[in-house]
Coordinates of C-alpha atoms and ligand atoms in Angstrom, one line a residue:
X830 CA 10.2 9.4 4.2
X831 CA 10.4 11.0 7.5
X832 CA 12.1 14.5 6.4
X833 CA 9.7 17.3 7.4
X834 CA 9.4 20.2 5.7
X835 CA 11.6 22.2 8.3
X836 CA 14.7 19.8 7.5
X837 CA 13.8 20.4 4.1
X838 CA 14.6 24.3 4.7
X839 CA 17.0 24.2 6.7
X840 CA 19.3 22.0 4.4
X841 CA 18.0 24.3 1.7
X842 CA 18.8 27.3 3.8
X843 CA 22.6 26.2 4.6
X844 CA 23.4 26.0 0.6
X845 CA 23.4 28.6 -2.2
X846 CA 19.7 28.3 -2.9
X847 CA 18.7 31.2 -1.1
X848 CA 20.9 33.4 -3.0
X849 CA 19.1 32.0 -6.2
X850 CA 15.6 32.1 -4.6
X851 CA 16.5 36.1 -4.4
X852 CA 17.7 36.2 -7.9
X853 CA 14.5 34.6 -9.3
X854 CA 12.2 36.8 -7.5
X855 CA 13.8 40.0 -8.7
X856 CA 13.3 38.9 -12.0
X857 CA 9.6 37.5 -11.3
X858 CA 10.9 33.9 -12.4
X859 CA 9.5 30.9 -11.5
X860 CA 12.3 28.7 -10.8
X861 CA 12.9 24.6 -9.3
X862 CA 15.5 22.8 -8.2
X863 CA 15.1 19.3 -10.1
X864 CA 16.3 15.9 -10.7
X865 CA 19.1 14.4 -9.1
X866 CA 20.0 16.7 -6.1
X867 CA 16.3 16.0 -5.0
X868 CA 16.4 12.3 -5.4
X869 CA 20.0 12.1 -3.5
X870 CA 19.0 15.1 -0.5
X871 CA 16.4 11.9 0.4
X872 CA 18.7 9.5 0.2
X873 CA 20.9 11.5 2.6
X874 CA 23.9 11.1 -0.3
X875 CA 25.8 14.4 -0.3
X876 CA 25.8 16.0 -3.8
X877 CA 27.1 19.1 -5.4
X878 CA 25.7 18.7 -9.0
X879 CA 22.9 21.2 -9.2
X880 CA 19.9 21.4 -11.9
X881 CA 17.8 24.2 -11.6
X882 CA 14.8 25.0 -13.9
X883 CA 13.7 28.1 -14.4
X884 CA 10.1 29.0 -16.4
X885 CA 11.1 30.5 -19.1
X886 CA 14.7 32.5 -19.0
X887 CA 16.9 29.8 -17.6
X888 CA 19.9 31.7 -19.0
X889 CA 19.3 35.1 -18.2
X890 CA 18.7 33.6 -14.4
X891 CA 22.1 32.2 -14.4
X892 CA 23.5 35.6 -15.5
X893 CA 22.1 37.3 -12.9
X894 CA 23.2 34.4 -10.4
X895 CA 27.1 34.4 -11.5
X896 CA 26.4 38.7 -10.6
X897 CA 25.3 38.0 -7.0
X898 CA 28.4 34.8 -6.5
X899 CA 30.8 37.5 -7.7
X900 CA 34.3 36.8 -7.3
X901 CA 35.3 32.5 -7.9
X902 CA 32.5 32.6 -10.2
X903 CA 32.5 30.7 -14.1
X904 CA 29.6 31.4 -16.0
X905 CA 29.3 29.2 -19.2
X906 CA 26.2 29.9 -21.7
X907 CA 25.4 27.0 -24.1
X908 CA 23.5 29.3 -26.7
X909 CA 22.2 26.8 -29.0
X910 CA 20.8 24.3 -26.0
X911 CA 19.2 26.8 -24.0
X912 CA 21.5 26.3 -20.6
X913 CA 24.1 27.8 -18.6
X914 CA 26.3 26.4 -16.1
X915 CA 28.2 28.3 -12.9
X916 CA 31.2 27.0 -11.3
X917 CA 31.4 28.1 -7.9
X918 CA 33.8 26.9 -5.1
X919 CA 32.1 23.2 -4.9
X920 CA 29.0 23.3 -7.0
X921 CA 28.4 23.0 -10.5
X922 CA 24.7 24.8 -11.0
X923 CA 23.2 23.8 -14.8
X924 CA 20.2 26.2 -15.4
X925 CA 17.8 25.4 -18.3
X926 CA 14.4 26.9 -19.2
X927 CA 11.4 24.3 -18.3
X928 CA 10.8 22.2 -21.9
X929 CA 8.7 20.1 -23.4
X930 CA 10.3 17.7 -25.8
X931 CA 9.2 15.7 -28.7
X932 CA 10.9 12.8 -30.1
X933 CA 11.9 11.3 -33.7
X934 CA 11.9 7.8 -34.4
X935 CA 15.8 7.6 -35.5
X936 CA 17.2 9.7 -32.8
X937 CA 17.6 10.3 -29.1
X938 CA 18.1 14.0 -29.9
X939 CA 14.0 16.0 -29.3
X940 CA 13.0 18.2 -30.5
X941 CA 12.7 21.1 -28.1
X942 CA 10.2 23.8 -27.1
X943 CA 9.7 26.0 -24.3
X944 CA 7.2 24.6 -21.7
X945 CA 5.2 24.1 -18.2
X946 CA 7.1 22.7 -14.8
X947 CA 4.5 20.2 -15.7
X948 CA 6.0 19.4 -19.3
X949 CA 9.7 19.7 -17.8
X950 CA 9.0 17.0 -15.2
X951 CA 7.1 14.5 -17.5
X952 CA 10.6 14.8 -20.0
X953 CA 12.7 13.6 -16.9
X954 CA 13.8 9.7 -17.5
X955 CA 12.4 8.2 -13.7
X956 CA 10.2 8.8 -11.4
X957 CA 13.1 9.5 -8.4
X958 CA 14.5 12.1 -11.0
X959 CA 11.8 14.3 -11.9
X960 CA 10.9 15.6 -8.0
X961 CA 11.6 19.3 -7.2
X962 CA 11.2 22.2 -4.7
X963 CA 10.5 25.2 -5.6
X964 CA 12.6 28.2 -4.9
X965 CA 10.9 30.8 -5.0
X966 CA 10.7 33.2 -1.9
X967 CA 7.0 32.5 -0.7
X968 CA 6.9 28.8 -1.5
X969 CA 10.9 28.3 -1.0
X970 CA 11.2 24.3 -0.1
X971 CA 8.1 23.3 -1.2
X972 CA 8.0 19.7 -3.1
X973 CA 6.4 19.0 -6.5
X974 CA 6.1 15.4 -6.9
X975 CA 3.7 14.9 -9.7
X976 CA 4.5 10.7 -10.2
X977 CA 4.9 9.8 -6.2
X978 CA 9.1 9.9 -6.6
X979 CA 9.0 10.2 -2.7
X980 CA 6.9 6.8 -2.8
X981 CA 9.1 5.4 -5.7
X982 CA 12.6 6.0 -3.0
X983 CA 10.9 4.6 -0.3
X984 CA 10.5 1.4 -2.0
X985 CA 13.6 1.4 -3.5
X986 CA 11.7 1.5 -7.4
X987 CA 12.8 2.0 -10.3
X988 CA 10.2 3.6 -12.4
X989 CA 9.5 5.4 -15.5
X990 CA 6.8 8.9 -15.2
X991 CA 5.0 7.8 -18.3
X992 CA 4.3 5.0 -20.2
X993 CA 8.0 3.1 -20.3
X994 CA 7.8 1.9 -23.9
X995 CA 7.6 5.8 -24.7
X996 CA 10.4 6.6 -22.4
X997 CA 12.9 4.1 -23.4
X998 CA 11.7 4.7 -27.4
X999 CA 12.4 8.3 -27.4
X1000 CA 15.7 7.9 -25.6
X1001 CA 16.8 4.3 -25.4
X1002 CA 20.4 5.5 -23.1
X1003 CA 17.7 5.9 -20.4
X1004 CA 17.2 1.7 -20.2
X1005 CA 20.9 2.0 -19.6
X1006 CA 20.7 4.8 -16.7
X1007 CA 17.2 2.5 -15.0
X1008 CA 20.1 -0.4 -14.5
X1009 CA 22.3 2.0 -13.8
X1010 CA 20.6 3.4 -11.1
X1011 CA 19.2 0.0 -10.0
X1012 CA 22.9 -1.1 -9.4
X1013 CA 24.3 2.4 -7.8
X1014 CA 21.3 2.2 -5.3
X1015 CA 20.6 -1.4 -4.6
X1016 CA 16.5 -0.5 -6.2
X1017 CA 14.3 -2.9 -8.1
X1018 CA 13.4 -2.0 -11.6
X1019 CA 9.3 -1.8 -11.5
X1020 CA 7.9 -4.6 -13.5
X1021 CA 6.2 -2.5 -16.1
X1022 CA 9.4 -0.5 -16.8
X1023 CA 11.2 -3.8 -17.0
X1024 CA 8.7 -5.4 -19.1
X1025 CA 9.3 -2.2 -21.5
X1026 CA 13.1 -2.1 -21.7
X1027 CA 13.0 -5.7 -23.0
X1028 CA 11.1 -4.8 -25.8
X1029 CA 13.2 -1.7 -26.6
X1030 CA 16.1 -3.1 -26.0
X1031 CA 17.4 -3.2 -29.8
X1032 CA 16.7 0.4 -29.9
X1033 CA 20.2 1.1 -27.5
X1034 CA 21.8 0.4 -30.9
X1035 CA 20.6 4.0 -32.3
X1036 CA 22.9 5.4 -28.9
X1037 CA 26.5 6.2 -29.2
X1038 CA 28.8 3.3 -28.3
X1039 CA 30.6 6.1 -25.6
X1040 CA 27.3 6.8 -24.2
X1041 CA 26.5 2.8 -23.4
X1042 CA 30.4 2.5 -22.2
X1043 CA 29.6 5.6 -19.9
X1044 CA 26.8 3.9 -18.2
X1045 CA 28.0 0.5 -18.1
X1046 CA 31.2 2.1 -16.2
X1047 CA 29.0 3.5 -13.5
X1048 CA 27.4 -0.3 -13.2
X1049 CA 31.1 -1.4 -12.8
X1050 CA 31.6 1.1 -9.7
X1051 CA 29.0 0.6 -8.2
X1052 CA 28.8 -1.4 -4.5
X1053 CA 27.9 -5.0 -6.6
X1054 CA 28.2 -4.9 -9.8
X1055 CA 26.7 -8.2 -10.3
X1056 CA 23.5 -6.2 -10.2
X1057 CA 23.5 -4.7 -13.0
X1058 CA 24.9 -6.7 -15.3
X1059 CA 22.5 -9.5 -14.2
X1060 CA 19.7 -6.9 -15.3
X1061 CA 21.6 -6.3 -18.3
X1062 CA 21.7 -9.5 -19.1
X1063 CA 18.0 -10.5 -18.0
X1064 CA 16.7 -7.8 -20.0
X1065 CA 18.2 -8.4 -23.3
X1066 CA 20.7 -5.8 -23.4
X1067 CA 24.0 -7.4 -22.9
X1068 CA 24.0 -9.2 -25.5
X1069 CA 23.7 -6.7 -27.7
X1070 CA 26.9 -4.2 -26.1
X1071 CA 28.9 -6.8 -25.0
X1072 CA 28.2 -10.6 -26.5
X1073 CA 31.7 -11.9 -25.6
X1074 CA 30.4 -11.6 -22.0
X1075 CA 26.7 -13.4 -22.2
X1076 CA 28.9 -16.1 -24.2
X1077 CA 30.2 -17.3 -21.0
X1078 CA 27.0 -18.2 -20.2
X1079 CA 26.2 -21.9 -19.2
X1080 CA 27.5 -24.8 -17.8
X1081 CA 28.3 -28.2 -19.9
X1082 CA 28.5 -31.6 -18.4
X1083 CA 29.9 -34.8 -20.6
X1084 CA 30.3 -38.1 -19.1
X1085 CA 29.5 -36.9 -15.7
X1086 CA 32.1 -33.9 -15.9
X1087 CA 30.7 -30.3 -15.6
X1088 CA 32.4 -27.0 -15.8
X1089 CA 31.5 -23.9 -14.0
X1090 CA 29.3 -21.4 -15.5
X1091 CA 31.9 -18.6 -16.4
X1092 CA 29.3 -15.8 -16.7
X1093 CA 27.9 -16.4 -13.0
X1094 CA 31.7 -16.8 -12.3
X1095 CA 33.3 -14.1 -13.4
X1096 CA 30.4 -11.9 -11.5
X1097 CA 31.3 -13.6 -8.3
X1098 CA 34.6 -12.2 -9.3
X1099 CA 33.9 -8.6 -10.3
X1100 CA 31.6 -8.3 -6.5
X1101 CA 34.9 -9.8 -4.7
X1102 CA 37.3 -7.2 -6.4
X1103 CA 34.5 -4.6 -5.7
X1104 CA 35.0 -5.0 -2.1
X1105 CA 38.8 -4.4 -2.6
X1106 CA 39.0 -1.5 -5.1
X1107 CA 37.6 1.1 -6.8
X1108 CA 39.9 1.0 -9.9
X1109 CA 37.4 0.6 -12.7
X1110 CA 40.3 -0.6 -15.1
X1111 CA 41.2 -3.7 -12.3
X1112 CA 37.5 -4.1 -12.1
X1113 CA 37.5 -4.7 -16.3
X1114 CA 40.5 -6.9 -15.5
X1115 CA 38.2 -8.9 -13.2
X1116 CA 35.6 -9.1 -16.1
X1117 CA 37.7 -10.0 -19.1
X1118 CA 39.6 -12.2 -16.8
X1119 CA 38.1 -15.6 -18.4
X1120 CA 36.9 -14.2 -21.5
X1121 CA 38.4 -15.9 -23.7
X1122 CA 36.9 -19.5 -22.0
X1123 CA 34.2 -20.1 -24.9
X1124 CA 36.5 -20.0 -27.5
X1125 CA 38.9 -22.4 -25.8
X1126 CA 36.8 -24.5 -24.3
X1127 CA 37.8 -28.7 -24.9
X1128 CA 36.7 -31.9 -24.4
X1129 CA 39.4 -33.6 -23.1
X1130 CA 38.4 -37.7 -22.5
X1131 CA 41.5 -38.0 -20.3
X1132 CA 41.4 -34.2 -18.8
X1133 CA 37.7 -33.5 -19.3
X1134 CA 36.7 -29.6 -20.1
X1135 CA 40.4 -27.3 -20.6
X1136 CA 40.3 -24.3 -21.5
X1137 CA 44.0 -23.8 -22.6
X1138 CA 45.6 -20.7 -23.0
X1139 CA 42.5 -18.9 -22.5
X1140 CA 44.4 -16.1 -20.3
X1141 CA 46.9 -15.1 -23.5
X1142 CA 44.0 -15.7 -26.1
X1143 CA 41.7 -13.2 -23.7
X1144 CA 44.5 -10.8 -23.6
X1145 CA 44.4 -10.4 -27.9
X1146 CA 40.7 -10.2 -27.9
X1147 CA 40.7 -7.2 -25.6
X1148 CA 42.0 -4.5 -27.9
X1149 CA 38.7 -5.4 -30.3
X1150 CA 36.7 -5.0 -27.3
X1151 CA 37.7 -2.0 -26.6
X1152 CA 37.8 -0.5 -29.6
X1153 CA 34.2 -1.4 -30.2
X1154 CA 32.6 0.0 -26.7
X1155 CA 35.3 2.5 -27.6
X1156 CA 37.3 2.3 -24.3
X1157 CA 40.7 3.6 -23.9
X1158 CA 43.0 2.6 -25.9
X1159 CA 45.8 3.0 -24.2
X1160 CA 47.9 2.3 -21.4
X1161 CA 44.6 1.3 -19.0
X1162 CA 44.1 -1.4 -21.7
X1163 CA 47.4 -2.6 -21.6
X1164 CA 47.3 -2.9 -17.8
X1165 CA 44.2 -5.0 -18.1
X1166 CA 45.3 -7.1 -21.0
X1167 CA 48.8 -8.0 -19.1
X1168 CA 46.7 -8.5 -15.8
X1169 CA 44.6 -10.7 -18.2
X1170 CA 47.5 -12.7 -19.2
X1171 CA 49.4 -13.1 -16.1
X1172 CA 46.3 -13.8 -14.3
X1173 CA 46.8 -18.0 -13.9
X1174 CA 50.7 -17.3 -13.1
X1175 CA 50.1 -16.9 -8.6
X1176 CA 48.3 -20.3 -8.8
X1177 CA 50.3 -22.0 -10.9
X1178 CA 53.1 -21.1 -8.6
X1179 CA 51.1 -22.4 -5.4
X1180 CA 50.0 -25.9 -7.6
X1181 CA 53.6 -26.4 -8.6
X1182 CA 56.0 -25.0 -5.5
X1183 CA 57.0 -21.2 -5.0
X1184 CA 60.4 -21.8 -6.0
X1185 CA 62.8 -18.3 -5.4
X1186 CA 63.3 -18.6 -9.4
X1187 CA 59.4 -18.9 -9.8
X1188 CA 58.7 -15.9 -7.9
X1189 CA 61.7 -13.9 -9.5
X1190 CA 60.4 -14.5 -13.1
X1191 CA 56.1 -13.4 -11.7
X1192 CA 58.1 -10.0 -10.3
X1193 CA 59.6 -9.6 -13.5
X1194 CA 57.0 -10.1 -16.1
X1195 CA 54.1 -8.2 -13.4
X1196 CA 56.3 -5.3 -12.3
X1197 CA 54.7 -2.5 -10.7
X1198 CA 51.3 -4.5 -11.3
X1199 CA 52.1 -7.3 -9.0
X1200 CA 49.4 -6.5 -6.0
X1201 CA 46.0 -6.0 -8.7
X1202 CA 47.6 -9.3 -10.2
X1203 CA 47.5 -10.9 -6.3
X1204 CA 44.0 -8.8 -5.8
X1205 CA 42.5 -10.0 -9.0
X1206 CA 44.1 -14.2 -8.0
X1207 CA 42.4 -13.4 -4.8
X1208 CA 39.3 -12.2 -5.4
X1209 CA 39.4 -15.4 -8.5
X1210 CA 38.5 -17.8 -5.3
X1211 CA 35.1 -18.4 -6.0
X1212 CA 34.7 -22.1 -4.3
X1213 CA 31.6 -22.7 -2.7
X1214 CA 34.2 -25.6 -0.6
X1215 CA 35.0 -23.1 2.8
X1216 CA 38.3 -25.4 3.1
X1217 CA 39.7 -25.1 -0.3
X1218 CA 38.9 -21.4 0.1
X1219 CA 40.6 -21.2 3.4
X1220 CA 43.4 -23.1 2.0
X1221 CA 44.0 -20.8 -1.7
X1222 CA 43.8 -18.0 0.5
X1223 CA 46.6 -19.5 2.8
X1224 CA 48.5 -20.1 -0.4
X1225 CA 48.3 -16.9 -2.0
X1226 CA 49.3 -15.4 1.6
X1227 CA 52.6 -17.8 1.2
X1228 CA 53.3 -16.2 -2.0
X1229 CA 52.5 -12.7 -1.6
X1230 CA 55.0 -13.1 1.5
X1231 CA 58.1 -14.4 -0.7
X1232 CA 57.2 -11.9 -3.2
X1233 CA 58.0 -9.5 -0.5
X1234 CA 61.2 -11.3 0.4
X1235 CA 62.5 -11.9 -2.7
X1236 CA 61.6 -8.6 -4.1
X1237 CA 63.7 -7.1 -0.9
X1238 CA 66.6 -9.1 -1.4
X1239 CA 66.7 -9.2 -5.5
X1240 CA 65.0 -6.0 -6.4
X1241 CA 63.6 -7.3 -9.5
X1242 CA 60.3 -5.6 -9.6
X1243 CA 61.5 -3.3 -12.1
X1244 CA 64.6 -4.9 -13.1
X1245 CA 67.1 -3.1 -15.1
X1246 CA 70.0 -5.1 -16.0
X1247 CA 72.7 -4.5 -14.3
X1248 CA 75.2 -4.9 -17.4
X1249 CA 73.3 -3.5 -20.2
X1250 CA 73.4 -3.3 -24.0
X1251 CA 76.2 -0.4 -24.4
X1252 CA 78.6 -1.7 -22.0
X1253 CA 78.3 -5.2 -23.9
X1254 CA 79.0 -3.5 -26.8
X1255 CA 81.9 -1.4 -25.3
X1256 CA 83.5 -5.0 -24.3
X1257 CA 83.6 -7.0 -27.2
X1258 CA 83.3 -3.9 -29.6
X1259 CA 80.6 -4.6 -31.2
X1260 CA 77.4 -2.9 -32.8
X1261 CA 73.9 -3.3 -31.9
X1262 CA 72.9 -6.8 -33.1
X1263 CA 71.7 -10.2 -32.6
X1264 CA 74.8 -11.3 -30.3
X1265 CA 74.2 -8.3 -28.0
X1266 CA 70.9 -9.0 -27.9
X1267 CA 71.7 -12.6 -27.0
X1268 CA 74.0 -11.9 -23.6
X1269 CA 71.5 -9.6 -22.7
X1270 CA 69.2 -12.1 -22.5
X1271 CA 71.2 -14.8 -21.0
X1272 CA 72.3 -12.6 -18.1
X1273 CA 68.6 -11.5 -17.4
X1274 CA 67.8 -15.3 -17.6
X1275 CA 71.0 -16.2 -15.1
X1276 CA 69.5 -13.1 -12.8
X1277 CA 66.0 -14.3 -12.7
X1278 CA 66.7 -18.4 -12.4
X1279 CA 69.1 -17.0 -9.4
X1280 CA 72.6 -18.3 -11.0
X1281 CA 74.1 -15.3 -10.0
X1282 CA 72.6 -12.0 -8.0
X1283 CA 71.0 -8.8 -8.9
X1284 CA 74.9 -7.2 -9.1
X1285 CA 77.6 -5.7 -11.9
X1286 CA 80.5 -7.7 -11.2
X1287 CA 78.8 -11.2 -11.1
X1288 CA 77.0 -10.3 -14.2
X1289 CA 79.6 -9.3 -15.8
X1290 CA 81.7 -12.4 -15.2
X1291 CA 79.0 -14.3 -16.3
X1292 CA 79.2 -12.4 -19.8
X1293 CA 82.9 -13.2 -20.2
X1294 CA 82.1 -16.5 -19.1
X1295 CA 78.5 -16.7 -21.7
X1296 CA 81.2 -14.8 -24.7
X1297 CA 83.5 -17.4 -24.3
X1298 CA 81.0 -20.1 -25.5
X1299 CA 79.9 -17.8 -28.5
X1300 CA 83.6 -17.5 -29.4
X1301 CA 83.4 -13.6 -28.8
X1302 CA 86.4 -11.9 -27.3
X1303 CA 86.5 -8.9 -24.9
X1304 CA 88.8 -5.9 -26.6
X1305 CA 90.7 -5.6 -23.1
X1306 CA 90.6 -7.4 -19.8
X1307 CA 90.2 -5.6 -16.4
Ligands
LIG2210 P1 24.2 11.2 -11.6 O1 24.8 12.6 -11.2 O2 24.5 10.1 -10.7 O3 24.6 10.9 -13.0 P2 21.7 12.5 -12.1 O4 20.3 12.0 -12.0 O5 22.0 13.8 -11.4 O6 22.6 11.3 -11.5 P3 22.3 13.6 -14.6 O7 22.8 12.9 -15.8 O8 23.2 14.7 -14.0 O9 22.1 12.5 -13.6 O10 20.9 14.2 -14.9 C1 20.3 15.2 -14.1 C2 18.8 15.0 -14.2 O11 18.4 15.2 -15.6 C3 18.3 13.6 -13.9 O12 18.0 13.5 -12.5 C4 17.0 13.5 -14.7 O13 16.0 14.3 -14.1 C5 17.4 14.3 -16.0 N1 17.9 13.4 -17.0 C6 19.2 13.1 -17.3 N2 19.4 12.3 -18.3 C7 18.1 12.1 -18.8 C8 17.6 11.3 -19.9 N3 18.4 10.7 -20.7 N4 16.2 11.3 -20.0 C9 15.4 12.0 -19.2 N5 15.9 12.7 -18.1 C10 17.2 12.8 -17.9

């Protein structure tokens, strides 16, 4: 790394570490700044997450910290885990006392005692994480790099301080955080480490199902997610969280016919919609999108492999797979299971022809959702063919301009009859029932197929007109 030692101070010297460098030395504290502000101050990644160790009082160094920030200031004391945090304008600072942990064989919770800088830095889960400078006054800047960290970032390596099998025993989340990490940063997992969370890999079962989903989030955001889920999945642990997703693994041929393999698919997909958005629930669409292929996958002799109705089965599996990697469930679930089921809808419309009526109804049933459906269709182009690629894309540009048009003219995006249930019932005078329900229906039906237009009066001649078939008679004419 070519970062001197001035750069080093200067950055240090533009931030609030000076004012904490004073605070320790009054109080004859030896005190570090650790862990990920370190690791991303080389990376050049800007970062206002603080960690700061202090040997020995980490609270009482926060206390007198929040004194000297004064006004703007939040001081939070965690009694029973030993650490404070301070909310000031931009940063969150956590202070802690150095520790030395020791580990049970049933949970990820240590035990905890007081310890060295060395102790504290051999706890910390990778190499990249468990660099420091120090801040006191004499030796302010200064690295500690007891397992070549600085080395570890230059080759872009994921690696644990101590023995990995140790590391990932004691506190199995942190095989989830090494492919985390991997992903976020584009590094390679060091064999060794690797080699280790294979092994351990059924220990991630003794971690909270909302710790796992946490991680595998931050996978999903990252730049290309493919990454880490193809380390997930090399190392064992996919299968584990999330087996509906390793099932799409593999590629069947019969009689000569072969079907993709829907696992290295539906990556493709998820890295296309990465380089579109940053919604993480459009980015679950992306992943659930086929999900429900395995369990609908058929031999057909005159049709070869179908896979019908895998887009409404995969929309009913998804509030079990939620639940179970205890995701929301709530209305981000409902987006991705309608974007789920709606997802073959754009190019069916292209296969068959983008009919006004066609287009009408996708408006209807997608709403607000409409451009993550076209985003998810369009990132769904996964043909290695560069002229059926350029031609879907051509397609979907065909459709995405009559959606415009028609959505201008008709206004059907978020269509609200324009003769609704009360004034049908005012009409005819009748009560809330099946034949309300009924011309309701048949004048969103004559809206949408474009028998009459978006407007009162022609939907309401077409009630007298639908009435008249269902022998019901207005009270009064106009
Ligand atoms: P990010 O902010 O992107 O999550 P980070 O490294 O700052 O990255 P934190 O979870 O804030 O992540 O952790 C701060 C530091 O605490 C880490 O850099 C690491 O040194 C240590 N750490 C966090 N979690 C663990 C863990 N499970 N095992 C060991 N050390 C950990």
């Amino acid at each position: 790394m070519d970062i001197s030692q001035e750069e080093i101070q200067a950055h240090l010297d533009k931030h609030i570490f000076r004012l904490i460098s004073r605070a320790a030395d009054e109080m004859k504290l030896e005190c570090y700044l650790i862990g990920g502000y370190v690791r991303d101050f080389f990376l050049y990644r800007p970062s206002n997450d603080i960690d700061v160790v202090a040997i020995g009082k980490g609270i009482e160094l926060a206390e007198s910290v929040a004194g000297k920030l004064g006004r703007n200031t939040s001081l939070t004391v965690f009694k029973n885990f030993g650490t404070a945090q301070i909310k000031h304008k931009e940063y969150e600072i956590e202070f802690v006392g150095a520790r030395k942990e020791s580990y049970r064989n049933d949970s990820r919770k240590p035990i905890v005692e007081d310890g060295s800088m060395e102790d504290d830095q051999k706890r910390r889960d990778f190499t990249i994480n468990a660099m420091a400078f120090c801040l006191n006054g004499g030796r302010f800047g200064e690295l500690l790099d007891p397992f070549n960290g600085l080395q570890d970032l230059e080759d872009l390596i994921i690696r644990t301080p101590l023995n990995p099998d140790i590391t990932f025993s004691d506190d199995p989340l942190r095989m989830m955080r090494a492919v985390r990490f991997a992903s976020q940063l584009g590094f390679d997992i060091y064999p060794d480490t690797f080699d280790a969370i294979k092994r351990n890999r059924e220990r991630i079962n003794i971690v909270s199902m909302e710790r796992v989903a946490d991680e595998l989030n931050k996978i999903i955001l990252s730049p290309k997610p493919s990454v880490g889920f193809i380390l997930l999945e090399k190392t064992g642990l996919l299968d584990i969280i999330f087996p509906e997703f390793t099932a799409l693994k593999g590629a069947e041929t019969k009689d000569g016919v072969g079907h993709k393999d829907n696992f290295y698919h539906t990556l493709i997909v998820l890295d296309n919609i990465a380089k579109q958005t940053d919604d993480l629930w459009l980015r679950w669409a992306a992943i659930l999108h086929d999900i429900a292929k395995p369990v609908t996958k058929r031999w057909d002799p005159k049709l070869g492999w179908t896979f019908h109705n895998h887009n409404f089965i995969g929309e009913k599996m998804i509030p079990r797979i939620f639940q179970r990697m205890k995701l929301p469930q709530n209305e981000k679930m409902k987006f991705v299971q309608k974007i789920v089921s709606l997802h073959m809808r754009p190019m069916q419309l292209v296969e068959d022809e983008v009919t006004d009526s066609a287009v009408r109804r996708l408006l209807y049933d997608s709403g607000n959702d409409i451009d993550d459906l076209m985003t998810l269709c369009e990132a769904d182009i996964t043909s290695k063919n560069q002229e059926k690629v350029k031609r879907f894309m051509n397609n979907f540009r065909i459709v995405r301009r009559k959606l415009l048009e028609i959505e201008e003219k008709d206004r059907v995006r978020n269509f609200q009859p324009p003769v609704d249930g009360n004034e049908i019932m005012e009409v005819f005078g009748l009560s809330q029932g099946r034949e309300v329900g009924l011309l309701k229906a048949a004048i969103k039906e004559a809206i949408l197929d474009g028998i009459i237009p978006n407007e009162h009066d022609a939907a309401y001649l077409y009630m007298l007109e639908k009435a008249k078939e269902m022998n019901l008679k207005p009270l009064k004419i106009d």
